[in-house]
PDB file of C-alpha atoms in Angstrom:
ATOM      1  CA  MET A   2      -9.614  -0.649  16.382  1.00 75.00           C
ATOM      2  CA  LEU A   3      -8.538   0.353  19.875  1.00 94.00           C
ATOM      3  CA  LYS A   4      -9.221   4.000  20.663  1.00 94.00           C
ATOM      4  CA  HIS A   5      -5.615   4.577  21.717  1.00 94.00           C
ATOM      5  CA  ILE A   6      -4.299   3.372  18.355  1.00 96.00           C
ATOM      6  CA  GLU A   7      -7.025   5.148  16.406  1.00 97.00           C
ATOM      7  CA  VAL A   8      -6.334   8.504  18.074  1.00 98.00           C
ATOM      8  CA  SER A   9      -2.599   8.060  17.524  1.00 97.00           C
ATOM      9  CA  ILE A  10      -3.162   7.452  13.793  1.00 97.00           C
ATOM     10  CA  LEU A  11      -5.589  10.366  13.552  1.00 98.00           C
ATOM     11  CA  LEU A  12      -3.033  12.556  15.304  1.00 98.00           C
ATOM     12  CA  ASP A  13      -0.457  11.623  12.662  1.00 98.00           C
ATOM     13  CA  ILE A  14      -2.918  12.503   9.904  1.00 98.00           C
ATOM     14  CA  TYR A  15      -4.640  15.592  11.291  1.00 98.00           C
ATOM     15  CA  GLY A  16      -2.320  16.756  14.082  1.00 98.00           C
ATOM     16  CA  LYS A  17      -1.207  19.845  12.170  1.00 98.00           C
ATOM     17  CA  LEU A  18      -4.827  21.039  12.110  1.00 98.00           C
ATOM     18  CA  LEU A  19      -4.972  21.192  15.910  1.00 98.00           C
ATOM     19  CA  THR A  20      -3.543  23.979  17.996  1.00 97.00           C
ATOM     20  CA  GLU A  21       0.091  23.410  18.872  1.00 97.00           C
ATOM     21  CA  LYS A  22      -0.834  22.940  22.530  1.00 97.00           C
ATOM     22  CA  GLN A  23      -3.562  20.376  21.752  1.00 97.00           C
ATOM     23  CA  ALA A  24      -1.275  18.453  19.418  1.00 98.00           C
ATOM     24  CA  ASN A  25       1.540  18.422  21.990  1.00 98.00           C
ATOM     25  CA  ILE A  26      -0.743  17.257  24.795  1.00 99.00           C
ATOM     26  CA  LEU A  27      -2.252  14.498  22.658  1.00 99.00           C
ATOM     27  CA  ASP A  28       1.214  13.441  21.520  1.00 98.00           C
ATOM     28  CA  MET A  29       2.453  13.248  25.105  1.00 99.00           C
ATOM     29  CA  TYR A  30      -0.609  11.288  26.188  1.00 98.00           C
ATOM     30  CA  TYR A  31      -1.011   8.869  23.266  1.00 98.00           C
ATOM     31  CA  ASN A  32       2.463   8.550  21.760  1.00 97.00           C
ATOM     32  CA  GLN A  33       4.800   9.221  24.674  1.00 98.00           C
ATOM     33  CA  ASP A  34       2.530   7.513  27.234  1.00 96.00           C
ATOM     34  CA  LEU A  35       2.866  10.269  29.842  1.00 98.00           C
ATOM     35  CA  SER A  36       0.362  10.430  32.680  1.00 98.00           C
ATOM     36  CA  LEU A  37      -2.054  13.330  33.082  1.00 98.00           C
ATOM     37  CA  SER A  38      -0.008  14.628  36.022  1.00 98.00           C
ATOM     38  CA  GLU A  39       3.237  14.454  34.053  1.00 98.00           C
ATOM     39  CA  ILE A  40       1.683  16.338  31.149  1.00 99.00           C
ATOM     40  CA  ALA A  41       0.245  18.963  33.502  1.00 98.00           C
ATOM     41  CA  GLU A  42       3.702  19.490  34.951  1.00 98.00           C
ATOM     42  CA  VAL A  43       5.306  19.844  31.506  1.00 98.00           C
ATOM     43  CA  VAL A  44       2.749  22.341  30.171  1.00 98.00           C
ATOM     44  CA  LYS A  45       2.418  24.087  33.537  1.00 98.00           C
ATOM     45  CA  THR A  46      -1.319  23.684  33.928  1.00 98.00           C
ATOM     46  CA  THR A  47      -3.757  21.639  35.974  1.00 98.00           C
ATOM     47  CA  ARG A  48      -4.520  17.993  35.503  1.00 98.00           C
ATOM     48  CA  GLN A  49      -8.146  18.902  34.720  1.00 98.00           C
ATOM     49  CA  ALA A  50      -7.026  21.323  32.000  1.00 98.00           C
ATOM     50  CA  VAL A  51      -5.032  18.480  30.437  1.00 98.00           C
ATOM     51  CA  VAL A  52      -8.099  16.200  30.527  1.00 98.00           C
ATOM     52  CA  ASP A  53     -10.164  18.933  28.861  1.00 98.00           C
ATOM     53  CA  ALA A  54      -7.502  19.514  26.186  1.00 98.00           C
ATOM     54  CA  ILE A  55      -7.331  15.780  25.452  1.00 98.00           C
ATOM     55  CA  LYS A  56     -11.108  15.488  25.113  1.00 98.00           C
ATOM     56  CA  LYS A  57     -11.320  18.591  22.930  1.00 98.00           C
ATOM     57  CA  GLY A  58      -8.409  17.432  20.761  1.00 98.00           C
ATOM     58  CA  GLU A  59      -9.864  13.936  20.374  1.00 98.00           C
ATOM     59  CA  ASN A  60     -13.222  15.396  19.367  1.00 98.00           C
ATOM     60  CA  LYS A  61     -11.545  17.585  16.745  1.00 99.00           C
ATOM     61  CA  LEU A  62      -9.606  14.617  15.333  1.00 98.00           C
ATOM     62  CA  PHE A  63     -12.766  12.506  15.065  1.00 98.00           C
ATOM     63  CA  GLU A  64     -14.623  15.440  13.441  1.00 99.00           C
ATOM     64  CA  TYR A  65     -11.880  15.811  10.837  1.00 98.00           C
ATOM     65  CA  GLU A  66     -11.962  12.087  10.077  1.00 98.00           C
ATOM     66  CA  GLU A  67     -15.752  12.100   9.864  1.00 98.00           C
ATOM     67  CA  LYS A  68     -15.598  14.843   7.234  1.00 98.00           C
ATOM     68  CA  LEU A  69     -12.427  13.966   5.323  1.00 98.00           C
ATOM     69  CA  LEU A  70     -12.240  10.162   5.739  1.00 97.00           C
ATOM     70  CA  ILE A  71      -8.490  10.056   5.115  1.00 97.00           C
ATOM     71  CA  MET A  72      -7.851   7.211   7.564  1.00 96.00           C
ATOM     72  CA  LYS A  73     -10.773   5.175   6.212  1.00 96.00           C
ATOM     73  CA  LYS A  74      -9.653   5.681   2.609  1.00 96.00           C
ATOM     74  CA  SER A  75      -6.119   4.679   3.550  1.00 94.00           C
ATOM     75  CA  GLN A  76      -7.352   1.498   5.241  1.00 94.00           C
ATOM     76  CA  ASP A  77      -9.577   0.711   2.250  1.00 95.00           C
ATOM     77  CA  ASN A  78      -6.626   1.206  -0.104  1.00 94.00           C
ATOM     78  CA  GLU A  79      -4.463  -1.104   2.006  1.00 93.00           C
ATOM     79  CA  GLN A  80      -7.135  -3.808   1.858  1.00 95.00           C
ATOM     80  CA  THR A  81      -7.448  -3.415  -1.914  1.00 94.00           C
ATOM     81  CA  ILE A  82      -3.687  -3.671  -2.331  1.00 94.00           C
ATOM     82  CA  GLN A  83      -3.669  -6.837  -0.203  1.00 93.00           C
ATOM     83  CA  VAL A  84      -6.305  -8.383  -2.476  1.00 94.00           C
ATOM     84  CA  ILE A  85      -4.220  -7.455  -5.526  1.00 93.00           C
ATOM     85  CA  LEU A  86      -1.086  -8.903  -3.916  1.00 90.00           C
ATOM     86  CA  ASN A  87      -2.897 -12.154  -3.189  1.00 91.00           C
ATOM     87  CA  GLN A  88      -4.066 -12.391  -6.799  1.00 93.00           C
ATOM     88  CA  LEU A  89      -0.583 -11.609  -8.113  1.00 89.00           C
ATOM     89  CA  SER A  90       0.854 -14.274  -5.852  1.00 89.00           C
ATOM     90  CA  LYS A  91      -1.475 -16.856  -7.385  1.00 90.00           C
ATOM     91  CA  ILE A  92      -0.440 -15.809 -10.883  1.00 88.00           C
ATOM     92  CA  VAL A  93       3.270 -15.880  -9.994  1.00 84.00           C
ATOM     93  CA  ASP A  94       2.850 -19.386  -8.576  1.00 87.00           C
ATOM     94  CA  THR A  95       1.276 -20.665 -11.787  1.00 88.00           C
ATOM     95  CA  THR A  96       3.222 -18.858 -14.515  1.00 83.00           C
ATOM     96  CA  THR A  97       6.056 -20.523 -16.346  1.00 86.00           C
ATOM     97  CA  ASP A  98       7.087 -17.490 -18.403  1.00 87.00           C
ATOM     98  CA  LYS A  99      10.198 -16.017 -16.758  1.00 88.00           C
ATOM     99  CA  LYS A 100       9.611 -12.502 -18.135  1.00 89.00           C
ATOM    100  CA  ILE A 101       6.059 -12.388 -16.802  1.00 87.00           C
ATOM    101  CA  ASP A 102       7.244 -13.857 -13.510  1.00 84.00           C
ATOM    102  CA  LYS A 103       9.893 -11.146 -13.166  1.00 89.00           C
ATOM    103  CA  ILE A 104       7.426  -8.360 -14.005  1.00 88.00           C
ATOM    104  CA  LEU A 105       4.854  -9.685 -11.546  1.00 87.00           C
ATOM    105  CA  LYS A 106       7.434  -9.988  -8.786  1.00 87.00           C
ATOM    106  CA  ASN A 107       8.502  -6.378  -9.392  1.00 90.00           C
ATOM    107  CA  VAL A 108       4.868  -5.255  -9.203  1.00 90.00           C
ATOM    108  CA  GLN A 109       4.439  -7.211  -5.961  1.00 89.00           C
ATOM    109  CA  LYS A 110       7.569  -5.616  -4.534  1.00 90.00           C
ATOM    110  CA  GLU A 111       6.339  -2.108  -5.367  1.00 90.00           C
ATOM    111  CA  LEU A 112       2.873  -2.752  -3.938  1.00 88.00           C
ATOM    112  CA  LYS A 113       4.357  -4.113  -0.710  1.00 87.00           C
ATOM    113  CA  CYS A 114       6.242  -0.830  -0.310  1.00 88.00           C
ATOM    114  CA  ILE A 115       2.924   1.028  -0.400  1.00 83.00           C
ATOM    115  CA  VAL A 116       1.286  -1.136   2.259  1.00 75.00           C
TER     116      VAL A 116
END
């Protein structure tokens, strides 16, 4: 996974655990695509201070994920649900019982909402 995307996802998951300033700077950098200079201007600090805050915030996010594994578990769950959906699709394609077909399609619909 690209670091930019990974940090953005981690920020969504763990952002509330960072300081407000760190979370805001990371959000501006990764989600709003502002440059270091633009961020420095907004938060009234130096460009180097922004770089330091980004590095520190990234490190914290990766530490949280290393310990809590929320993103990994979520990705694992999505993969498991995809496997289940594929199996259900095979059953739906082969069943002739309309009641079973309807139930399976409802289950598929609900699982797709989760993924």
